[in-house]
XYZ file of C-alpha atoms in Angstrom:
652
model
C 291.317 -67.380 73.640
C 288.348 -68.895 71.840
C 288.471 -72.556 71.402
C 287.910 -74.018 67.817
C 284.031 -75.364 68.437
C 283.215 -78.513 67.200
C 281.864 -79.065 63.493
C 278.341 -80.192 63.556
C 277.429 -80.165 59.799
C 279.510 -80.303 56.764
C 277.683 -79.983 53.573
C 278.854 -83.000 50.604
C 280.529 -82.227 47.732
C 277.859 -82.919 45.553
C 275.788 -80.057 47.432
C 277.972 -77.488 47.977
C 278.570 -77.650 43.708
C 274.842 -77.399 43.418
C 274.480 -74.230 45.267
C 273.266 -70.912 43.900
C 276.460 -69.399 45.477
C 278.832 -71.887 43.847
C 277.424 -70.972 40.296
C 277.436 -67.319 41.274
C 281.506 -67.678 42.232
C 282.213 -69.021 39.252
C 280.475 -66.424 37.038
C 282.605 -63.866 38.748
C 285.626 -65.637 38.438
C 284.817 -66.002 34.368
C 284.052 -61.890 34.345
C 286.408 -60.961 36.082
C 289.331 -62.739 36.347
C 289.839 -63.368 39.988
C 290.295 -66.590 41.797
C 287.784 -67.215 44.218
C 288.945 -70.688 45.517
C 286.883 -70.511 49.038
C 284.510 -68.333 50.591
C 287.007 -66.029 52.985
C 288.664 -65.327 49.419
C 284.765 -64.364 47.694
C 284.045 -62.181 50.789
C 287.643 -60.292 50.367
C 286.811 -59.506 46.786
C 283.008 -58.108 48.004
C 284.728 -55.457 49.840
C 287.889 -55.147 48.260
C 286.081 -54.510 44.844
C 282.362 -53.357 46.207
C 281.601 -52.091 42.495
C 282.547 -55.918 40.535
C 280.581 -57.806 43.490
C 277.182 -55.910 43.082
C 277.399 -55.614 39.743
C 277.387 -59.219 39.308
C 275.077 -59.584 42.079
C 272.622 -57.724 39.536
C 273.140 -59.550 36.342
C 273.908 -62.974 37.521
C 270.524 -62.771 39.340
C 268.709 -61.222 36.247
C 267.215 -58.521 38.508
C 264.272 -56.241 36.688
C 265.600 -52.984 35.903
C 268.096 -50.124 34.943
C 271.088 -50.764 36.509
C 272.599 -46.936 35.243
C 276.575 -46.471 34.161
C 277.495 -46.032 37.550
C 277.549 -48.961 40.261
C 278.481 -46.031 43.223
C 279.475 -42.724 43.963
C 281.004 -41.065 46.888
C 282.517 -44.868 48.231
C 283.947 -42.818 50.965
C 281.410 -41.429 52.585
C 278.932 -43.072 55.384
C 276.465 -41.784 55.401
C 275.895 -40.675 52.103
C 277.371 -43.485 49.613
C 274.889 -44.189 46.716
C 274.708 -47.521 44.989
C 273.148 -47.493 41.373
C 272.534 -43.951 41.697
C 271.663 -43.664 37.632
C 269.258 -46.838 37.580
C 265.829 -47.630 38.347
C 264.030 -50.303 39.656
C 260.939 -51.420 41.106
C 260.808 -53.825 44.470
C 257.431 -55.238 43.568
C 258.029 -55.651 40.066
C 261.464 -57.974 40.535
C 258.818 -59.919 43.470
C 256.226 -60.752 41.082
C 258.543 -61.464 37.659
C 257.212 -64.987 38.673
C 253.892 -65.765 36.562
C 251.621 -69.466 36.404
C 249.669 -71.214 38.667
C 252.230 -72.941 41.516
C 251.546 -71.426 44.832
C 252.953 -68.080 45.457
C 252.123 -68.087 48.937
C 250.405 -71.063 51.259
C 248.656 -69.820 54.446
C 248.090 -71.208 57.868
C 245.783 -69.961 60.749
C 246.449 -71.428 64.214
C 242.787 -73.276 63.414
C 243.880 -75.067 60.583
C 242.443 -72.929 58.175
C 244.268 -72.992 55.147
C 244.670 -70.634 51.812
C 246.463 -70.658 48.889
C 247.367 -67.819 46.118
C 248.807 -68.832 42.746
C 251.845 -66.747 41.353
C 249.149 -64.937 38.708
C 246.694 -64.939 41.491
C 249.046 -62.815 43.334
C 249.596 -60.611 40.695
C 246.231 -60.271 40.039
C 245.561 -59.450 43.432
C 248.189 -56.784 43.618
C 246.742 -54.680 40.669
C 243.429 -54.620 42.071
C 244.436 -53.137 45.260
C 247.074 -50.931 43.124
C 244.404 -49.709 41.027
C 242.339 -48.990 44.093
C 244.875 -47.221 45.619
C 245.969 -44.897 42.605
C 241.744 -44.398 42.749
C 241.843 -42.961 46.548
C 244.377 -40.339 45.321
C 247.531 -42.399 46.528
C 250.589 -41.229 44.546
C 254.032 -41.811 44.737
C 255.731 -41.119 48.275
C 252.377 -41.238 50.389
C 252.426 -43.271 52.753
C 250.301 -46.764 52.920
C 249.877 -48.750 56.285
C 249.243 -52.128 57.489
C 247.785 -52.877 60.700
C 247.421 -56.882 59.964
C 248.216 -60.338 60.807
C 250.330 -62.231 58.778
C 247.598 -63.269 55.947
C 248.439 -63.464 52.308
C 246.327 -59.699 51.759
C 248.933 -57.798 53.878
C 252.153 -59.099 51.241
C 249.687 -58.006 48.610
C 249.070 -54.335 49.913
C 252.903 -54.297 50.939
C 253.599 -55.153 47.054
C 250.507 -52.857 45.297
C 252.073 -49.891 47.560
C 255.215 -50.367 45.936
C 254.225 -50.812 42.524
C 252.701 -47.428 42.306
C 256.277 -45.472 44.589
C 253.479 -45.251 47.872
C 255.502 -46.342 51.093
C 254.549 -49.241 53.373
C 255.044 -49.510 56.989
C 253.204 -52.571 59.115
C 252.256 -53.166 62.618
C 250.596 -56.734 64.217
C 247.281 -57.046 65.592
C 248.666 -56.997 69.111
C 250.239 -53.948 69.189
C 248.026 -51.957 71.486
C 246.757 -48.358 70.425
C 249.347 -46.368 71.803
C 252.078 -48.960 69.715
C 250.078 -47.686 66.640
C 249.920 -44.378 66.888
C 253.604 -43.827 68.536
C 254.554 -45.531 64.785
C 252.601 -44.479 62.144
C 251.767 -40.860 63.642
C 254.797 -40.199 62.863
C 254.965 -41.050 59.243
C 250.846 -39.647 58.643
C 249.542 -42.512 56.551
C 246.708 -41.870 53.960
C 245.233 -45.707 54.313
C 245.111 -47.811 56.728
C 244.470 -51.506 55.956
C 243.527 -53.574 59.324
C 241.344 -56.649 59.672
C 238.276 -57.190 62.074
C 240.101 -59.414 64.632
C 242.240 -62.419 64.965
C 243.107 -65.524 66.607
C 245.562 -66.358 69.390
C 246.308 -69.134 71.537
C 242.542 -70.109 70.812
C 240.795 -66.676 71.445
C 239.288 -64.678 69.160
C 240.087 -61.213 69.428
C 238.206 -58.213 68.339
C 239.881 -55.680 66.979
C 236.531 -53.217 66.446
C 237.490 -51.004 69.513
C 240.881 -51.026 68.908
C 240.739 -49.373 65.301
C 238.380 -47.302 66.575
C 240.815 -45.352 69.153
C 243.458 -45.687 66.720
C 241.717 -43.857 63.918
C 241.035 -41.034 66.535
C 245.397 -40.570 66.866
C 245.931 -40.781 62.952
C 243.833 -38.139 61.939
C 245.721 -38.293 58.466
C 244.226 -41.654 57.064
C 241.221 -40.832 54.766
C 240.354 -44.481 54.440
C 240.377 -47.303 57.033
C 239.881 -50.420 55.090
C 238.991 -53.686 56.851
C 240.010 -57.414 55.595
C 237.616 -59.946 56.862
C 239.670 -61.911 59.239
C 236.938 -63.568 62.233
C 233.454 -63.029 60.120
C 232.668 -63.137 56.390
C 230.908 -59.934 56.722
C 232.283 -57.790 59.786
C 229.687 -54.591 60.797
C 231.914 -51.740 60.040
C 229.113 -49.208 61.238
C 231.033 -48.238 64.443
C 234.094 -47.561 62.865
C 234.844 -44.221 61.570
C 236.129 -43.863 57.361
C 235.754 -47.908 57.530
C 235.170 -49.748 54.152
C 235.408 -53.038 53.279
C 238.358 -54.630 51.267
C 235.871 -55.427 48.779
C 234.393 -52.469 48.477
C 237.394 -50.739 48.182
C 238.295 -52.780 45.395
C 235.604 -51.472 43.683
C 235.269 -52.059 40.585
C 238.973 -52.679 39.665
C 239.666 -55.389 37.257
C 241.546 -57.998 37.374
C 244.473 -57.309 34.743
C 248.404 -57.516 34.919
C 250.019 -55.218 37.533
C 252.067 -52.195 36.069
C 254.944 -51.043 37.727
C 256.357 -47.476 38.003
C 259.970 -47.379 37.515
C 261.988 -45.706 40.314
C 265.052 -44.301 41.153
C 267.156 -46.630 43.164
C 266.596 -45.109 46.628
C 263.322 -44.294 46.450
C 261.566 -45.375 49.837
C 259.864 -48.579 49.534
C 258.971 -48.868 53.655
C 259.586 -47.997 56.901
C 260.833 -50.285 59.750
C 260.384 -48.887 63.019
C 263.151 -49.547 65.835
C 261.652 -51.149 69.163
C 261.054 -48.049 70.980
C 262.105 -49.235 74.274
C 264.415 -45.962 74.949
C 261.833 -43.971 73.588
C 259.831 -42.675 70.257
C 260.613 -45.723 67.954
C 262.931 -44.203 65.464
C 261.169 -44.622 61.451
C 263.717 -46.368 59.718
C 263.305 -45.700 55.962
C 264.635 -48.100 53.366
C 264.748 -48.470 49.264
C 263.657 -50.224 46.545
C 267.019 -50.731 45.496
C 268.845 -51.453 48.847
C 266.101 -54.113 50.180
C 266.011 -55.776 46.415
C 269.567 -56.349 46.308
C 270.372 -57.449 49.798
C 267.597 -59.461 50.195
C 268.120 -60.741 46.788
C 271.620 -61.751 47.810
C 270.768 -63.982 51.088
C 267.615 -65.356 49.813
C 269.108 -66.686 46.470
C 273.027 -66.912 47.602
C 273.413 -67.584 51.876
C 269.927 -69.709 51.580
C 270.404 -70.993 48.412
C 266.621 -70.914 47.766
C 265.582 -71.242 43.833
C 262.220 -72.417 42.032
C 259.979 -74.470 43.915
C 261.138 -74.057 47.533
C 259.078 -73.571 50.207
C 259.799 -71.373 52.894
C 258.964 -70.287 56.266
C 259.268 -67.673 58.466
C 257.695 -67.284 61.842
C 256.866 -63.609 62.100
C 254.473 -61.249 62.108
C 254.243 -57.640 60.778
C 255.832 -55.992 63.682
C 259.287 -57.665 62.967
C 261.294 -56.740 60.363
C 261.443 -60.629 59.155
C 257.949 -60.750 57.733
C 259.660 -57.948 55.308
C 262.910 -60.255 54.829
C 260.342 -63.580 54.099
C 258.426 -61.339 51.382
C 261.727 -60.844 49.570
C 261.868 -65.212 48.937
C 259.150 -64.421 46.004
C 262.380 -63.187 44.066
C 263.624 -66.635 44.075
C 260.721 -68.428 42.670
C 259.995 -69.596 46.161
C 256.738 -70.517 47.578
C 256.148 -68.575 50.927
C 254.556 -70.322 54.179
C 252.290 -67.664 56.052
C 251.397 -68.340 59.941
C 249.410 -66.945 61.742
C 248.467 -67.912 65.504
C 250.584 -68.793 68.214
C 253.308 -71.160 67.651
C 251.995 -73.889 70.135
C 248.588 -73.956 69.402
C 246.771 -76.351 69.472
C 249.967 -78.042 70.660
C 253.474 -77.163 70.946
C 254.249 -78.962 67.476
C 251.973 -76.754 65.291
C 254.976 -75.327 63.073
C 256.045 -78.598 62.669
C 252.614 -80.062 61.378
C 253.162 -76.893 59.138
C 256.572 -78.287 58.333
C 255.496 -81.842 57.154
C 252.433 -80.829 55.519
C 253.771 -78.354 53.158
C 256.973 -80.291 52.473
C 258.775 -77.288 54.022
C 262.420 -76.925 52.057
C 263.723 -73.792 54.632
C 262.420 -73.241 58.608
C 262.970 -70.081 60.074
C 262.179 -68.577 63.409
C 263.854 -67.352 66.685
C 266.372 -68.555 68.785
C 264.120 -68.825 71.605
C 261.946 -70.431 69.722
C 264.139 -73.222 69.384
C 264.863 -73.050 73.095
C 261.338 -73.040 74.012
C 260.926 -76.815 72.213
C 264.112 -77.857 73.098
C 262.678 -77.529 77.132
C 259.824 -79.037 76.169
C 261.024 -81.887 75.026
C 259.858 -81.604 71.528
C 261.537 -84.499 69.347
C 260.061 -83.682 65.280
C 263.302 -86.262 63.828
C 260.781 -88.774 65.556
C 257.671 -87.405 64.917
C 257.513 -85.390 61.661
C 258.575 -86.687 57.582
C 260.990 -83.551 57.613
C 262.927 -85.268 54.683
C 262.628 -82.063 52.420
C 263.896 -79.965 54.932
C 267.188 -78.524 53.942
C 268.342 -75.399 55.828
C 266.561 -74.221 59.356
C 267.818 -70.065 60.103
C 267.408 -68.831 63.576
C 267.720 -65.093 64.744
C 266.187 -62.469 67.164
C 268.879 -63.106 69.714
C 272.153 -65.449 69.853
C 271.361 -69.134 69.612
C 273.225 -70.930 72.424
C 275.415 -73.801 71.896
C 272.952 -76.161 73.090
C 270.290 -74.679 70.961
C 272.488 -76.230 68.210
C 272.780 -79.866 69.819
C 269.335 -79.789 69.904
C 268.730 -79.003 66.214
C 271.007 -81.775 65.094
C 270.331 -84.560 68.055
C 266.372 -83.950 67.864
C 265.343 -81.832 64.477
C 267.522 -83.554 61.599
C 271.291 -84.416 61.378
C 271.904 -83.539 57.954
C 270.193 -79.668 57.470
C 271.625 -76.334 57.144
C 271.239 -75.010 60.938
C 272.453 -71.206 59.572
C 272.081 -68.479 63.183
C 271.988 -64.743 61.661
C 272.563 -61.609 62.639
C 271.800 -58.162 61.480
C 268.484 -56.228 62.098
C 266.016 -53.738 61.067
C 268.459 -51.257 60.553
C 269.951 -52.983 57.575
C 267.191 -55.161 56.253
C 269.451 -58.099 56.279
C 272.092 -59.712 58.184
C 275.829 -58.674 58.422
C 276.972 -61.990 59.307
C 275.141 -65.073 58.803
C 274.435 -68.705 56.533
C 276.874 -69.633 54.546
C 275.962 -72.966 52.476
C 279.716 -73.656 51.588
C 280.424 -74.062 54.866
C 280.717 -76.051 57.743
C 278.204 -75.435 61.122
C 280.328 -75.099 64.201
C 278.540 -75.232 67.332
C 277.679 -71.928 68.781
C 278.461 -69.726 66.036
C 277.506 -67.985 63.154
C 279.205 -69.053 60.531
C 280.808 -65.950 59.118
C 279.962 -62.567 57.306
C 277.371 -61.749 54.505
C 279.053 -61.241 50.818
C 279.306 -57.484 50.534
C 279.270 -56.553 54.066
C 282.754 -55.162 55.503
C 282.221 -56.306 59.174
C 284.713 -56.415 61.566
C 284.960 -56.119 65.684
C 287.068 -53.019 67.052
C 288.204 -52.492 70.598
C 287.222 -49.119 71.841
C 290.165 -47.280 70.156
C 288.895 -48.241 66.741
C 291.201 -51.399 66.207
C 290.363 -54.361 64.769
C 290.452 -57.309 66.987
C 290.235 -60.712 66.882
C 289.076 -64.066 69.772
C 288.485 -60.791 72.083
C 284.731 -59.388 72.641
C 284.607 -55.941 71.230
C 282.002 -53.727 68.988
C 280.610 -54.932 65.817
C 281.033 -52.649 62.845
C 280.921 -52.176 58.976
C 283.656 -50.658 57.616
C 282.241 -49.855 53.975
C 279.057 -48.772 52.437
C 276.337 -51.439 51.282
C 273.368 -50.744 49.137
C 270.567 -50.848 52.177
C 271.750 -48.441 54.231
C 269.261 -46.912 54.971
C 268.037 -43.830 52.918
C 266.939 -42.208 56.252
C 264.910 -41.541 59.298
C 261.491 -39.868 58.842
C 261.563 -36.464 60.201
C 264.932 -36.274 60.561
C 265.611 -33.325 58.182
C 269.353 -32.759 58.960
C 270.354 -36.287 59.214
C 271.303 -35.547 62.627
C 269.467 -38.738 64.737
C 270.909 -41.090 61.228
C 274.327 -40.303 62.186
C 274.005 -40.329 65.954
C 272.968 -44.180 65.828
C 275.463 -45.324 63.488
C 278.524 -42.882 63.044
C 278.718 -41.262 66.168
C 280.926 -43.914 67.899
C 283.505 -44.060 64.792
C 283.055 -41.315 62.309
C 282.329 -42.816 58.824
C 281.949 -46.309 60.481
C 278.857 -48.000 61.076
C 278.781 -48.936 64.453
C 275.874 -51.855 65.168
C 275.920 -51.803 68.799
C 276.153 -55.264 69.294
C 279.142 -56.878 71.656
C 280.914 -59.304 69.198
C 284.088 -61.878 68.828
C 285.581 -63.493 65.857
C 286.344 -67.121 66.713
C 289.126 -68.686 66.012
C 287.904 -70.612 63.021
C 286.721 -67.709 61.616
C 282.979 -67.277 62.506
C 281.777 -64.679 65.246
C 279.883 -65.237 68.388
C 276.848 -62.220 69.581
C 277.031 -61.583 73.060
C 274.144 -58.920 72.859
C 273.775 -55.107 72.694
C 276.272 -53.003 73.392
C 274.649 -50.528 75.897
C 273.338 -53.789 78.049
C 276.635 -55.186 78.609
C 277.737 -55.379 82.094
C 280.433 -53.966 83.395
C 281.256 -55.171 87.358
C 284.796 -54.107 88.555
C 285.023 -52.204 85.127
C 285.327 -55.397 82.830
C 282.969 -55.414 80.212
C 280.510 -58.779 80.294
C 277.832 -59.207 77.337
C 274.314 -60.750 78.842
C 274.687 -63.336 76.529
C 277.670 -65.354 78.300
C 275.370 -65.826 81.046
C 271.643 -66.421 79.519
C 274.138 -69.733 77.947
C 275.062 -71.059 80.931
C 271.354 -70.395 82.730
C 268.845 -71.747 80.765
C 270.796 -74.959 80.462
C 269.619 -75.968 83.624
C 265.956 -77.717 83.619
C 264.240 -75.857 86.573
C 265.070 -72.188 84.334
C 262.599 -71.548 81.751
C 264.399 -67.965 80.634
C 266.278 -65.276 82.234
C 267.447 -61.418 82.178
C 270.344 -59.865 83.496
C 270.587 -56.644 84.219
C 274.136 -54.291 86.095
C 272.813 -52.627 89.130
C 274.540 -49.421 90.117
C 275.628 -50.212 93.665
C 278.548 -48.704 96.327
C 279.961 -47.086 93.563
C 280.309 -50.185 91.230
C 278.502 -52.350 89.379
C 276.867 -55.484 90.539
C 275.332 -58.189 88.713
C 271.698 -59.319 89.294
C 270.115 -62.175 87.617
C 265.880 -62.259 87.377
C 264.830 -65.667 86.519
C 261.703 -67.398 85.289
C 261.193 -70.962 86.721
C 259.108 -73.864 85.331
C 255.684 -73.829 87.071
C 255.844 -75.288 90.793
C 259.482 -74.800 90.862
C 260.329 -72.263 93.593
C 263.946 -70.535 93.815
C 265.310 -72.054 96.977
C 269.332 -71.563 98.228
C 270.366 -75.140 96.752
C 269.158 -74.033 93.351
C 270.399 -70.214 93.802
C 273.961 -72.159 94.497
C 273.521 -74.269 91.017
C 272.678 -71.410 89.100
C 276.023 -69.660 90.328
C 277.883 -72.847 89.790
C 277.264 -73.307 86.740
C 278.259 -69.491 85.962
C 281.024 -70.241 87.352
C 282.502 -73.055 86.034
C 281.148 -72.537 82.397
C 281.733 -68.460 82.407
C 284.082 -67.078 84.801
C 283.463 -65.650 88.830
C 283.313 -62.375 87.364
C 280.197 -63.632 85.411
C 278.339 -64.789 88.979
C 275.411 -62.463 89.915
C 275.773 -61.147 93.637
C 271.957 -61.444 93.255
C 269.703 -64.102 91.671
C 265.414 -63.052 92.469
C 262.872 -65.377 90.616
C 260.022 -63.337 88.715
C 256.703 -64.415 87.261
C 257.488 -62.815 84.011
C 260.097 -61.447 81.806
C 259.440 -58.542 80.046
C 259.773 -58.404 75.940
C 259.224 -56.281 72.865
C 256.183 -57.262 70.280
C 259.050 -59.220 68.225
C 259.617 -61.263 71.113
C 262.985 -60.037 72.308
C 263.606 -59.557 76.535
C 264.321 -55.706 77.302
C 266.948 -55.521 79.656
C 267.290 -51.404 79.197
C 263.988 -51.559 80.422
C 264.406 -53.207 83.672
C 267.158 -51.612 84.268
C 265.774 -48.362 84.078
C 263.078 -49.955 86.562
C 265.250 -51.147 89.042
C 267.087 -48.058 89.446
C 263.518 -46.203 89.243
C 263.931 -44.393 86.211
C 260.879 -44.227 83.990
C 260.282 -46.361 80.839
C 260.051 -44.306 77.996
C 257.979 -46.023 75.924
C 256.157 -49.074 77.712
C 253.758 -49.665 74.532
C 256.439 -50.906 72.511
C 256.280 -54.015 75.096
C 254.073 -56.867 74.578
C 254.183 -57.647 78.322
C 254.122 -54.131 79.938
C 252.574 -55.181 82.987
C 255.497 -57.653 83.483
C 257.691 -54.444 84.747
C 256.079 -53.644 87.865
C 257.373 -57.147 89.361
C 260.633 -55.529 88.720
C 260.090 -52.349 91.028
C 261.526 -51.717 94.499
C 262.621 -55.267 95.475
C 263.862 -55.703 98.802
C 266.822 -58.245 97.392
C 267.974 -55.217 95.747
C 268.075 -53.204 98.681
C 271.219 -54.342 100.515
């Protein structure tokens, strides 16, 4: 049984009234004559009565629109529910209703160069490169592509795309060619936006020879049109259907943005799975679903509103640069990075932080592991007084990732670990500002979102690991995969486990106080002796010692079994000798269980990881046991695998 973890934050009185979600509880209370006297009661009437809860979710937030008669048909059916299905909307239009001159979004380069667009500057922005896209022949359901780093143009293109019913799909500068072309080959963009180069970690890279190999494996883009990023005036001679932003601005004029009114699934982009097991699967989502989820955790489980600032530390190969775009509903001001987080030093984001009077911090849990080991102390060095809520996701955020928030960040913030994905463009369970912050979990599920763990016969469980599902239909599903005419590889991800259940694929527990605990994906759990152990469990009880920088654990196939083997990457000049093999196993031990010990602990010079920074255990598994990768350009570290391949430790 799980213990009860210790409260680390409990927000006052005075702030919990002040929240958007208290205001938005009470409105529904008023409509609809429920009581709603905590949150678990709020979140039982957002899946008992699906049709009230988004409803309200739509006029108490004033969203831009046509919300139809009908809130949704077929309820019964997953796939193929439809939310709103007699309304229209427009994404970009309900991201812009925001007009004057505060900042709409503040930008950072690794350098220190900084930018700012006003809210009308934005718009303007977005009409021009509207205009010039309805110019080039782009028209509604062609396909519009980013290959960018995370500057203010790329949210503009994202939001012109949408104005006009195009669809937007994004890459990062570091994806190499083969990453490119595996993504948006597949969808046949008609333009291409990409920038000359960019910085990292001090360099500056070119991306001239890049584009030019890409643009040879997207034979479908009739335009590739370059931001200036490195020079003021980049030679685009080599390049092949290259134009300059400017020039492809041409002579559009700066006016108000129109907006073309669409029906509620209508695709707005396309997220693209990491690709590890193979072709990246195009994930295709809607105006509709990404407005009103994202609506609903920006404004409700972050409580932003007018005047915030927020940050997210992404680029545009994770889905979270879409999910920080979606804060311009709120009347926030967004916080664009771009560079590596610890350059020029490891407290660049927090320089970021103090400078900008940052309200909400976001990034990745191993981002706040990677400061935490090096000793990084900002509730000493940085003013963070305006900071109010700090979310973490990519992977689970161990228990002592949470000390270290509220013993070395700030005592008194919102420390809110989600979970969800690209899949859903949102979270099922995350923040929840009502709420108190126990240590090592996340703090419950999302309003709207019918999640629940099952054992393996379907049943719900609870304080016992099983799989994480959603039991009813929420409005960004997605509408579905690209080139998937039958529905066929939709279903197989998500339905084929439980028909009419989404199945997430993540191992999950409820806790005992009513929060849930990620112990990674499903299909890398480990299973020695035929009891199932998620990879999470033991990354907790590694990387707490001071000699491990990070780790991944993979189940070798061995004698007929399944053993346990444990790669892990020591701080520099640290060697793995037997007395600190022994620790590592002691403190599995002790803090997990025997069955958690590896029989085999190697040290490796790397760990490999996707583009948005997560560690690929499918893909060292597959090494070890000398299976091929399928798809090693969806790594960022590709080279890292061959220190994986026939080890002699994993020999005997």
């Amino acid at each position: 049984m799980v213990v009860v973890n210790e409260v680390l934050w409990e927000p006052s009185e005075d702030r919990k009234a002040a929240t958007n979600l208290h205001r938005f509880l009470r409105a529904a209370e008023g409509r609809w004559g429920v009581a709603l006297p905590n949150y678990d009661a709020a979140h039982r009437w957002s899946i008992d009565r699906l049709e009230e809860f988004w409803q309200t979710l739509w006029d108490e937030l004033d969203l831009v629109g046509d919300c139809g008669e009908r809130v949704l048909s077929n309820r019964e059916k997953m796939p193929g529910a439809c939310f709103f299905p007699d309304g229209s909307v427009n994404f970009a239009e309900n991201m812009l209703r925001h007009t004057g001159s505060e900042p709409a979004i503040i930008f950072r380069r690794e350098d220190g160069l900084r930018r700012s667009l006003t809210r009308d500057e934005l718009r303007a922005l977005v009409a021009r490169i509207a205009t010039a896209l309805v110019d080039a022949g782009i028209k509604k359901g062609d396909r519009v592509a980013g290959y960018l780093p995370n500057i203010p143009e790329a949210m503009a293109c994202k939001l012109a795309a949408a104005s006009i019913g195009a669809v937007w799909s994004s890459c990062s500068p570091d994806f190499g060619v083969r990453g490119v072309t595996d993504r948006f080959g597949q969808i046949e963009p008609r333009i291409l936006f990409s920038v000359d180069g960019y910085k990292y970690a001090g360099k500056s890279l070119d991306q001239a020879a890049k584009l030019t190999d890409v643009m040879v494996g997207l034979p479908t883009v009739e335009a590739l049109v370059v931001i200036p990023f490195l020079q003021n005036e980049p030679d685009l001679g080599g390049l092949p259907k290259a134009v300059s932003f400017e020039t492809f601005l041409g002579r559009a004029t700066v006016g108000e943005p129109s907006f073309a009114p669409l029906p509620f699934d209508h695709p707005l982009c396309i997220l693209f799975s990491s690709g590890t097991t193979g072709m990246p699967k195009c994930i295709v989502h809607s105006h509709g679903g990404a407005l009103l989820t994202g609506m609903k955790e920006h404004a409700l489980h972050v409580d932003e509103r007018p005047g915030d600032r927020l940050f997210y530390f992404t680029t545009l190969g994770w889905m979270m640069w879409n999910w920080l775009l979606g804060g311009l509903g709120t009347g926030a001001t967004l916080l664009l990075y771009e560079g590596s987080p610890f350059h020029p030093g490891p407290e660049a984001l927090w320089d970021f932080a103090q400078d900008e009077g940052m309200t909400v911090f976001g990034t990745s849990a191993k981002y706040i592991d990677s400061i935490r080991k090096a000793g990084l102390e900002p509730a000493k060095t940085h003013d963070l007084s305006k900071l109010r809520t700090i979310l973490s996701t990519g992977s689970p955020l161990v228990p002592e990732g949470f000390d270290y928030v509220y013993e070395r960040v700030k005592s008194d913030v919102h420390l809110a670990s989600m979970s969800g994905g690209t899949d859903l463009y949102g979270c099922f369970v995350g923040g929840n500002p009502l709420a108190s912050v126990r240590r090592g979990e996340i703090q419950g599920p999302m309003l709207g979102m019918a999640v629940d763990v099952w054992d393996d016969d379907g049943k719900p469980i609870r304080e016992q690991k099983g799989e994480l599902v959603c039991t009813e239909p929420f409005p960004s599903m997605p509408v579905m995969f690209w080139n998937d005419p039958d529905g066929e590889r939709y279903r197989s991800a998500y339905f084929e486990r439980f028909p009419g259940v989404w199945c997430h694929g993540d191992w999950a527990e409820w806790t005992q106080a009513g929060g849930m605990m990620i112990y990674g994906r499903s299909d890398a759990t480990l299973n020695p002796g035929g009891v199932r152990i998620g990879t999470a469990e033991i990354y907790r009880q590694v990387e707490q010692l001071e000699e491990v920088v990070e780790s991944i654990v993979i189940g070798q196939e061995w004698d007929g079994d399944t053993r346990v083997v444990l790669f892990v990457r020591l701080r520099e000049g640290v060697s793995l000798d037997d007395a600190l093999r022994d620790r590592i196993k002691r403190q599995i031990r002790e803090n997990a269980s025997p069955r958690h010990v590896p029989a085999r602990v190697i040290q490796v010079a790397d760990i490999p990881r996707t583009k948005s920074g997560k560690i690929t255990e499918l893909a060292v598994r597959d090494i070890v046991h000398g299976r091929p990768v399928k798809n090693v350009e969806a790594l960022d570290n590709p080279a890292a695998l061959d220190l994986y391949k026939a080890l002699p430790e994993l020999t005997a």
